[in-house]
Amino acid sequence: MLKKVTLLTASALTAFAMNTGEININDKDLEISGKFDVGQFNDAVEPNTMFVGAKFLNVDEDHSDNEHADLDPYFEGNILMMRTVGNHGMRVGMGAKVNFTKDFVSVPLGLEFAYKIPANSYVPMHLNGELYYAPSTLAFSDADSFLEYRLSYDIEIIKNGNITLGYRSIDTNYKSHKGYASNGGDFNYNSYWYVGFKVGF
């Protein structure tokens, strides 16, 4: 009996364990990201609990603090650990990133959540959020601090295929006044809505 329960649990975890690829766009910005479930490649890690990923973001000045800025692309590597909380579709996690542009480097730490909306008998839906922050002790090069938050709403229109609608805000704050920072060294790199595709594999 115990063996059967163990096998059923393992099968359920594997079914929900998922690598993901995502592309988000609006009228000006492009974001491409991917996450890999470490548990699918390492038997010592439980599936759907640890993820490593990368992100590329190419944004337009119109969605920043300074529409005359000449912005460099944003790159990121990340790691995330998540767990299920209770039996109501909530998952929470903590993570770390290494991100950089041409003259900005930081290592923000943060929290994430994912909530499966219960009223989704026909179309599965999720609400996701994240908050990451790097103080000056985790900021390098010309960076002084980093703050990112985002919310997104996913609708699974086909199996493992989601349409996502979200909002992101990314502050890349500098030690001193930069040519495109309108308020001292404080600079909002990008704040805007986006829509995209998220695919599990």
Coordinates of N, CA and C in Angstrom, one line a residue:
M1 N 0.8 -1.2 0.0 CA 0.0 0.0 0.0 C 0.9 1.3 0.0
L2 N 1.9 1.3 0.9 CA 2.8 2.4 1.0 C 3.5 2.7 -0.4
K3 N 3.9 1.6 -1.0 CA 4.6 1.7 -2.3 C 3.7 2.3 -3.3
K4 N 2.4 1.9 -3.3 CA 1.5 2.4 -4.3 C 1.2 3.9 -4.1
V5 N 1.1 4.3 -2.8 CA 0.9 5.8 -2.5 C 2.2 6.6 -3.0
T6 N 3.4 6.0 -2.7 CA 4.6 6.7 -3.1 C 4.7 6.8 -4.6
L7 N 4.3 5.8 -5.4 CA 4.3 5.9 -6.8 C 3.3 6.9 -7.3
L8 N 2.1 6.9 -6.7 CA 1.1 7.8 -7.2 C 1.5 9.3 -6.9
T9 N 2.1 9.5 -5.7 CA 2.6 10.8 -5.4 C 3.7 11.3 -6.4
A10 N 4.7 10.4 -6.7 CA 5.8 10.7 -7.6 C 5.2 11.0 -9.0
S11 N 4.2 10.2 -9.4 CA 3.6 10.5 -10.7 C 2.9 11.8 -10.8
A12 N 2.2 12.2 -9.7 CA 1.5 13.5 -9.6 C 2.5 14.6 -9.7
L13 N 3.6 14.5 -8.9 CA 4.7 15.5 -8.9 C 5.3 15.7 -10.3
T14 N 5.6 14.5 -11.0 CA 6.2 14.6 -12.3 C 5.2 15.2 -13.3
A15 N 3.9 15.0 -13.1 CA 2.9 15.5 -14.1 C 2.9 17.1 -14.0
F16 N 3.1 17.6 -12.8 CA 3.1 19.0 -12.6 C 4.5 19.7 -12.8
A17 N 5.6 18.9 -12.8 CA 6.9 19.4 -13.0 C 7.0 19.8 -14.4
M18 N 7.6 21.0 -14.6 CA 7.5 21.6 -16.0 C 8.6 22.6 -16.2
N19 N 9.3 22.4 -17.3 CA 10.2 23.4 -17.8 C 9.3 24.4 -18.6
T20 N 9.6 25.7 -18.6 CA 8.8 26.7 -19.3 C 9.6 27.6 -20.1
G21 N 9.0 28.0 -21.2 CA 9.5 29.0 -22.1 C 8.5 30.1 -22.2
E22 N 8.9 31.4 -22.3 CA 7.9 32.5 -22.3 C 8.4 33.6 -23.2
I23 N 7.5 34.2 -23.9 CA 7.8 35.4 -24.7 C 6.7 36.4 -24.4
N24 N 7.1 37.6 -24.0 CA 6.1 38.7 -23.7 C 6.4 39.9 -24.6
I25 N 5.4 40.5 -25.0 CA 5.5 41.7 -25.9 C 4.5 42.8 -25.6
N26 N 4.8 44.0 -26.0 CA 3.8 45.0 -26.1 C 4.2 45.8 -27.3
D27 N 3.7 47.0 -27.5 CA 3.9 47.8 -28.7 C 5.4 48.2 -28.9
K28 N 6.2 48.1 -27.8 CA 7.6 48.6 -27.8 C 8.6 47.6 -27.3
D29 N 8.2 46.7 -26.4 CA 9.2 45.9 -25.6 C 9.1 44.4 -26.0
L30 N 10.2 43.7 -25.8 CA 10.3 42.3 -26.1 C 11.0 41.6 -24.9
E31 N 10.4 40.6 -24.3 CA 11.0 39.8 -23.2 C 10.9 38.3 -23.6
I32 N 12.1 37.7 -23.4 CA 12.2 36.2 -23.7 C 12.8 35.6 -22.4
S33 N 12.2 34.5 -21.9 CA 12.7 33.9 -20.7 C 12.5 32.4 -20.8
G34 N 13.2 31.7 -20.0 CA 13.1 30.2 -19.8 C 13.4 29.8 -18.4
K35 N 12.7 28.7 -18.0 CA 13.0 28.1 -16.7 C 13.1 26.6 -16.8
F36 N 14.1 26.0 -16.1 CA 14.2 24.6 -16.2 C 14.1 24.0 -14.8
D37 N 13.3 22.9 -14.7 CA 13.0 22.2 -13.5 C 14.2 21.3 -13.2
V38 N 14.9 21.6 -12.2 CA 16.1 20.9 -11.8 C 15.8 19.4 -11.5
G39 N 14.6 19.2 -10.9 CA 14.2 17.9 -10.5 C 14.0 16.9 -11.7
Q40 N 13.9 17.4 -12.9 CA 13.8 16.6 -14.1 C 15.2 16.1 -14.5
F41 N 16.2 16.7 -14.0 CA 17.6 16.3 -14.5 C 18.4 15.7 -13.3
N42 N 17.9 15.9 -12.1 CA 18.7 15.5 -10.9 C 17.8 14.7 -10.0
D43 N 18.0 13.4 -9.8 CA 17.2 12.6 -9.0 C 17.2 13.0 -7.5
A44 N 18.2 13.7 -7.1 CA 18.3 14.1 -5.7 C 17.4 15.3 -5.4
V45 N 16.8 15.9 -6.4 CA 15.9 17.1 -6.2 C 14.5 16.7 -6.5
E46 N 13.6 17.0 -5.7 CA 12.2 16.7 -5.9 C 11.6 17.6 -7.1
P47 N 10.9 17.0 -8.0 CA 10.4 17.8 -9.1 C 9.5 18.9 -8.7
N48 N 9.5 20.0 -9.4 CA 8.6 21.1 -9.2 C 9.0 21.9 -7.9
T49 N 10.2 21.8 -7.5 CA 10.6 22.6 -6.3 C 11.8 23.5 -6.5
M50 N 12.6 23.2 -7.5 CA 13.8 24.1 -7.8 C 13.9 24.4 -9.3
F51 N 14.2 25.6 -9.6 CA 14.2 26.0 -11.0 C 15.4 26.9 -11.3
V52 N 16.0 26.8 -12.4 CA 17.1 27.7 -12.9 C 16.6 28.3 -14.2
G53 N 17.0 29.6 -14.4 CA 16.5 30.2 -15.7 C 17.3 31.3 -16.1
A54 N 16.9 31.9 -17.3 CA 17.5 33.1 -17.8 C 16.5 34.0 -18.5
K55 N 16.8 35.2 -18.7 CA 15.9 36.2 -19.3 C 16.7 37.2 -20.1
F56 N 16.0 37.7 -21.2 CA 16.5 38.7 -22.0 C 15.4 39.7 -22.2
L57 N 15.7 41.0 -22.0 CA 14.7 42.1 -22.1 C 15.2 43.2 -23.0
N58 N 14.6 43.5 -24.1 CA 14.9 44.7 -24.9 C 13.8 45.6 -24.9
V59 N 14.0 46.8 -24.3 CA 12.9 47.7 -24.0 C 13.0 49.1 -24.8
D60 N 11.9 49.8 -24.8 CA 11.9 51.1 -25.5 C 12.0 52.2 -24.5
E61 N 12.6 53.3 -24.8 CA 12.7 54.4 -23.9 C 11.3 55.0 -23.5
D62 N 10.3 54.9 -24.4 CA 9.0 55.4 -24.1 C 8.4 54.8 -22.8
H63 N 8.8 53.6 -22.4 CA 8.3 53.0 -21.2 C 9.3 53.1 -20.1
S64 N 10.2 54.1 -20.1 CA 11.1 54.3 -19.0 C 10.9 55.7 -18.4
D65 N 11.7 56.1 -17.5 CA 11.7 57.4 -16.9 C 12.0 58.5 -17.9
N66 N 12.8 58.2 -18.9 CA 13.3 59.2 -19.8 C 13.2 58.7 -21.2
E67 N 12.3 59.3 -21.9 CA 12.0 58.9 -23.3 C 13.1 59.2 -24.3
H68 N 14.1 59.9 -23.8 CA 15.3 60.3 -24.7 C 16.5 59.4 -24.3
A69 N 16.3 58.5 -23.4 CA 17.4 57.6 -23.0 C 17.8 56.6 -24.1
D70 N 19.0 56.2 -24.1 CA 19.5 55.2 -25.0 C 19.8 53.9 -24.2
L71 N 18.8 53.1 -24.0 CA 18.8 51.9 -23.1 C 19.5 50.7 -23.7
D72 N 20.3 50.1 -22.8 CA 21.0 48.8 -23.2 C 20.1 47.6 -22.9
P73 N 20.2 46.5 -23.6 CA 19.4 45.3 -23.2 C 19.7 44.8 -21.8
Y74 N 18.7 44.2 -21.2 CA 18.8 43.7 -19.9 C 19.0 42.1 -19.9
F75 N 19.9 41.6 -19.2 CA 20.1 40.1 -19.1 C 20.0 39.7 -17.7
E76 N 19.6 38.4 -17.5 CA 19.4 37.9 -16.2 C 19.5 36.4 -16.1
G77 N 20.2 35.9 -15.0 CA 20.2 34.5 -14.7 C 19.5 34.4 -13.3
N78 N 18.7 33.3 -13.1 CA 18.0 33.2 -11.8 C 17.9 31.8 -11.3
I79 N 17.6 31.7 -10.0 CA 17.3 30.4 -9.4 C 16.1 30.6 -8.4
L80 N 15.3 29.7 -8.4 CA 14.0 29.8 -7.6 C 13.7 28.5 -6.9
M81 N 13.3 28.5 -5.6 CA 12.9 27.4 -4.9 C 11.4 27.6 -4.5
M82 N 10.5 26.7 -4.8 CA 9.1 26.8 -4.5 C 8.5 25.6 -3.8
R83 N 7.5 25.9 -3.0 CA 6.8 24.8 -2.3 C 5.3 25.1 -2.3
T84 N 4.5 24.0 -2.2 CA 3.0 24.2 -2.1 C 2.7 24.5 -0.6
V85 N 1.7 25.4 -0.4 CA 1.3 25.8 0.9 C -0.2 25.4 1.0
G86 N -0.5 24.5 1.9 CA -1.9 24.1 2.1 C -2.5 23.3 0.9
N87 N -3.8 23.2 0.8 CA -4.5 22.5 -0.2 C -5.4 23.3 -1.1
H88 N -5.0 24.6 -1.2 CA -5.9 25.5 -1.9 C -5.2 26.2 -3.2
G89 N -4.3 25.5 -3.7 CA -3.7 26.0 -5.0 C -2.6 27.0 -4.8
M90 N -2.1 27.3 -3.6 CA -1.1 28.3 -3.4 C 0.3 27.7 -3.4
R91 N 1.2 28.3 -4.1 CA 2.6 28.0 -4.0 C 3.5 29.3 -3.7
V92 N 4.4 29.2 -2.9 CA 5.3 30.3 -2.6 C 6.8 29.9 -2.8
G93 N 7.6 30.9 -3.0 CA 9.0 30.6 -3.2 C 9.9 31.7 -2.9
M94 N 11.2 31.4 -2.8 CA 12.2 32.5 -2.7 C 13.3 32.2 -3.7
G95 N 13.9 33.3 -4.2 CA 14.8 33.2 -5.3 C 15.9 34.3 -5.2
A96 N 16.8 34.1 -6.2 CA 17.9 35.1 -6.3 C 18.2 35.2 -7.8
K97 N 18.7 36.4 -8.2 CA 19.0 36.7 -9.6 C 20.4 37.3 -9.7
V98 N 21.0 37.2 -10.8 CA 22.1 38.1 -11.2 C 21.7 38.8 -12.5
N99 N 21.6 40.1 -12.5 CA 21.2 40.8 -13.7 C 22.2 41.9 -14.0
F100 N 22.1 42.3 -15.3 CA 23.1 43.3 -15.7 C 22.6 44.0 -17.0
T101 N 23.0 45.2 -17.2 CA 23.0 45.9 -18.4 C 24.5 46.3 -18.6
K102 N 24.7 47.3 -19.5 CA 26.1 47.7 -19.9 C 26.9 48.2 -18.7
D103 N 26.3 49.0 -17.8 CA 27.0 49.6 -16.7 C 26.3 49.3 -15.4
F104 N 25.5 48.3 -15.3 CA 24.7 48.0 -14.1 C 24.7 46.5 -13.8
V105 N 25.1 46.1 -12.6 CA 25.1 44.7 -12.1 C 24.5 44.7 -10.7
S106 N 23.6 43.7 -10.5 CA 23.1 43.5 -9.1 C 22.7 42.1 -8.9
V107 N 22.6 41.7 -7.6 CA 22.2 40.4 -7.2 C 21.0 40.5 -6.3
P108 N 19.8 40.7 -6.9 CA 18.6 40.8 -6.0 C 18.1 39.5 -5.5
L109 N 17.5 39.6 -4.3 CA 16.8 38.5 -3.6 C 15.3 38.8 -3.6
G110 N 14.5 37.7 -3.6 CA 13.1 38.0 -3.7 C 12.2 36.9 -3.3
L111 N 10.9 37.2 -3.4 CA 9.8 36.2 -3.1 C 8.9 36.1 -4.3
E112 N 8.3 34.9 -4.6 CA 7.3 34.7 -5.6 C 6.1 33.9 -5.1
F113 N 5.0 34.1 -5.8 CA 3.9 33.2 -5.5 C 3.1 32.9 -6.7
A114 N 2.4 31.8 -6.7 CA 1.6 31.3 -7.8 C 0.3 30.7 -7.2
Y115 N -0.9 31.2 -7.7 CA -2.1 30.8 -7.1 C -3.0 30.3 -8.2
K116 N -3.5 29.0 -8.1 CA -4.4 28.5 -9.0 C -5.8 28.9 -8.6
I117 N -6.5 29.6 -9.5 CA -7.8 30.2 -9.2 C -8.8 29.0 -9.2
P118 N -9.6 28.9 -8.1 CA -10.5 27.7 -8.0 C -11.6 27.7 -9.0
A119 N -12.1 28.8 -9.4 CA -13.2 28.9 -10.4 C -12.8 28.7 -11.8
N120 N -12.1 27.5 -12.0 CA -11.5 27.3 -13.4 C -11.8 25.9 -13.8
S121 N -13.1 25.4 -13.8 CA -13.4 24.1 -14.1 C -13.2 23.8 -15.6
Y122 N -13.4 24.8 -16.4 CA -13.2 24.6 -17.9 C -11.9 25.1 -18.4
V123 N -11.4 26.2 -17.9 CA -10.1 26.8 -18.4 C -9.3 27.1 -17.1
P124 N -8.2 26.3 -16.9 CA -7.3 26.6 -15.8 C -6.7 28.0 -15.8
M125 N -6.7 28.7 -14.7 CA -6.2 30.0 -14.6 C -5.3 30.2 -13.4
H126 N -4.2 31.0 -13.5 CA -3.3 31.2 -12.4 C -3.0 32.7 -12.2
L127 N -2.8 33.1 -11.0 CA -2.4 34.5 -10.7 C -1.0 34.4 -10.1
N128 N 0.0 35.1 -10.6 CA 1.4 35.1 -10.2 C 1.9 36.4 -9.8
G129 N 2.8 36.4 -8.9 CA 3.5 37.7 -8.5 C 4.9 37.5 -8.1
E130 N 5.7 38.5 -8.1 CA 7.1 38.4 -7.7 C 7.6 39.8 -7.2
L131 N 8.5 39.8 -6.3 CA 9.1 41.0 -5.8 C 10.6 40.7 -5.5
Y132 N 11.5 41.5 -6.1 CA 12.9 41.3 -5.9 C 13.6 42.6 -5.6
Y133 N 14.6 42.6 -4.7 CA 15.2 43.8 -4.3 C 16.7 43.5 -4.0
A134 N 17.6 44.5 -4.5 CA 19.0 44.4 -4.2 C 19.4 45.8 -3.6
P135 N 19.8 45.8 -2.3 CA 20.3 47.1 -1.7 C 21.7 47.3 -2.3
S136 N 22.3 48.4 -1.8 CA 23.6 48.8 -2.3 C 24.7 47.7 -2.1
T137 N 24.5 46.9 -1.0 CA 25.5 45.9 -0.7 C 25.5 44.7 -1.7
L138 N 24.4 44.6 -2.5 CA 24.3 43.6 -3.6 C 24.3 44.3 -4.9
A139 N 24.8 45.5 -5.1 CA 24.8 46.2 -6.3 C 26.3 46.5 -6.7
F140 N 26.6 46.4 -7.9 CA 28.0 46.5 -8.4 C 28.1 47.4 -9.6
S141 N 29.3 47.6 -10.0 CA 29.6 48.5 -11.2 C 29.0 49.9 -10.8
D142 N 28.2 50.5 -11.6 CA 27.7 51.8 -11.3 C 26.3 51.7 -10.5
A143 N 25.9 50.5 -10.2 CA 24.6 50.3 -9.6 C 24.6 50.7 -8.1
D144 N 23.4 51.3 -7.7 CA 23.2 51.6 -6.3 C 22.2 50.7 -5.7
S145 N 21.1 50.4 -6.4 CA 20.1 49.4 -5.9 C 19.2 49.0 -7.1
F146 N 18.4 47.9 -6.8 CA 17.6 47.3 -7.9 C 16.3 47.0 -7.2
L147 N 15.2 47.2 -7.9 CA 13.8 46.8 -7.4 C 13.0 46.4 -8.6
E148 N 12.4 45.2 -8.5 CA 11.5 44.7 -9.5 C 10.3 44.1 -8.9
Y149 N 9.1 44.4 -9.5 CA 7.9 43.7 -9.1 C 7.1 43.5 -10.4
R150 N 6.3 42.4 -10.3 CA 5.4 42.1 -11.4 C 4.2 41.3 -11.0
L151 N 3.1 41.4 -11.7 CA 1.9 40.6 -11.5 C 1.5 40.1 -12.9
S152 N 1.1 38.8 -12.9 CA 0.6 38.3 -14.2 C -0.5 37.3 -14.0
Y153 N -1.3 37.2 -15.0 CA -2.5 36.4 -15.0 C -2.5 35.4 -16.2
D154 N -2.4 34.1 -15.9 CA -2.3 33.1 -17.0 C -3.6 32.4 -17.2
I155 N -3.9 32.1 -18.5 CA -5.1 31.3 -18.9 C -4.5 30.2 -19.8
E156 N -4.8 29.0 -19.3 CA -4.3 27.8 -20.1 C -5.3 27.4 -21.2
I157 N -5.1 27.9 -22.4 CA -6.0 27.7 -23.4 C -5.9 26.3 -24.1
I158 N -4.7 25.7 -24.1 CA -4.4 24.4 -24.5 C -3.5 23.7 -23.4
K159 N -3.4 22.4 -23.4 CA -2.6 21.8 -22.4 C -1.2 22.3 -22.5
N160 N -0.7 22.8 -21.3 CA 0.7 23.3 -21.2 C 0.9 24.6 -22.0
G161 N -0.1 25.2 -22.5 CA 0.0 26.4 -23.3 C -0.8 27.5 -22.7
N162 N -0.2 28.6 -22.3 CA -0.9 29.7 -21.6 C -0.8 31.0 -22.3
I163 N -1.8 31.8 -22.3 CA -1.8 33.2 -22.6 C -1.6 33.9 -21.3
T164 N -0.6 34.9 -21.3 CA -0.4 35.6 -20.0 C -0.5 37.1 -20.2
L165 N -1.1 37.7 -19.3 CA -1.3 39.2 -19.3 C -0.6 39.7 -18.0
G166 N 0.3 40.6 -18.1 CA 1.0 41.0 -16.9 C 1.5 42.5 -16.9
Y167 N 2.0 42.9 -15.8 CA 2.5 44.3 -15.6 C 3.9 44.1 -14.9
R168 N 4.9 44.8 -15.3 CA 6.2 44.8 -14.7 C 6.7 46.2 -14.4
S169 N 7.5 46.3 -13.4 CA 8.2 47.6 -13.1 C 9.6 47.2 -12.7
I170 N 10.6 47.8 -13.3 CA 12.0 47.5 -13.0 C 12.8 48.8 -12.8
D171 N 13.3 49.0 -11.6 CA 14.1 50.2 -11.2 C 15.6 49.8 -11.2
T172 N 16.4 50.4 -12.0 CA 17.8 50.2 -12.0 C 18.4 51.6 -11.5
N173 N 18.7 51.7 -10.2 CA 19.1 52.9 -9.6 C 20.6 53.0 -9.5
Y174 N 21.2 54.1 -9.8 CA 22.7 54.3 -9.9 C 23.3 55.1 -8.8
K175 N 24.6 54.9 -8.6 CA 25.3 55.6 -7.5 C 25.3 57.1 -7.7
S176 N 25.3 57.6 -8.9 CA 25.4 59.0 -9.2 C 24.5 59.3 -10.4
H177 N 24.3 60.5 -10.7 CA 23.4 60.9 -11.8 C 24.0 60.4 -13.1
K178 N 23.1 59.7 -13.8 CA 23.4 59.2 -15.2 C 22.7 60.2 -16.2
G179 N 23.2 60.1 -17.4 CA 22.6 61.0 -18.4 C 21.1 60.8 -18.6
Y180 N 20.6 59.5 -18.4 CA 19.2 59.3 -18.6 C 18.4 59.2 -17.3
A181 N 19.1 59.4 -16.1 CA 18.4 59.4 -14.8 C 17.9 60.8 -14.5
S182 N 16.6 61.0 -14.5 CA 16.1 62.4 -14.4 C 16.0 62.8 -12.9
N183 N 16.2 61.9 -11.9 CA 16.1 62.3 -10.5 C 17.3 61.7 -9.8
G184 N 18.4 62.5 -9.8 CA 19.6 61.9 -9.2 C 20.1 60.7 -9.9
G185 N 20.3 59.6 -9.2 CA 20.6 58.3 -9.8 C 19.5 57.3 -9.9
D186 N 18.2 57.8 -9.5 CA 17.1 56.9 -9.5 C 16.6 56.8 -11.0
F187 N 16.3 55.6 -11.4 CA 15.9 55.5 -12.8 C 15.0 54.2 -13.0
N188 N 13.8 54.4 -13.5 CA 12.9 53.3 -13.8 C 13.2 52.9 -15.2
Y189 N 13.8 51.7 -15.3 CA 14.3 51.1 -16.6 C 13.1 50.8 -17.5
N190 N 12.0 50.2 -16.9 CA 10.9 49.8 -17.6 C 9.7 49.6 -16.7
S191 N 8.5 50.2 -17.1 CA 7.2 50.0 -16.4 C 6.2 49.9 -17.5
Y192 N 5.5 48.7 -17.6 CA 4.5 48.7 -18.6 C 3.8 47.4 -18.6
W193 N 2.6 47.3 -19.2 CA 1.8 46.1 -19.4 C 2.4 45.3 -20.6
Y194 N 2.1 44.0 -20.5 CA 2.5 43.1 -21.6 C 1.6 41.9 -21.8
V195 N 1.6 41.3 -22.9 CA 0.9 40.1 -23.2 C 1.8 39.1 -23.8
G196 N 1.6 37.8 -23.6 CA 2.6 36.8 -24.1 C 2.1 35.4 -24.1
F197 N 3.0 34.5 -24.5 CA 2.7 33.1 -24.5 C 3.7 32.4 -23.5
K198 N 3.2 31.5 -22.7 CA 4.0 30.7 -21.8 C 3.7 29.2 -22.1
V199 N 4.8 28.5 -22.4 CA 4.7 27.1 -22.8 C 5.4 26.2 -21.9
G200 N 4.8 25.1 -21.4 CA 5.5 24.1 -20.6 C 5.9 22.9 -21.5
F201 N 7.1 22.3 -21.1 CA 7.6 21.2 -21.9 C 8.4 20.3 -21.0

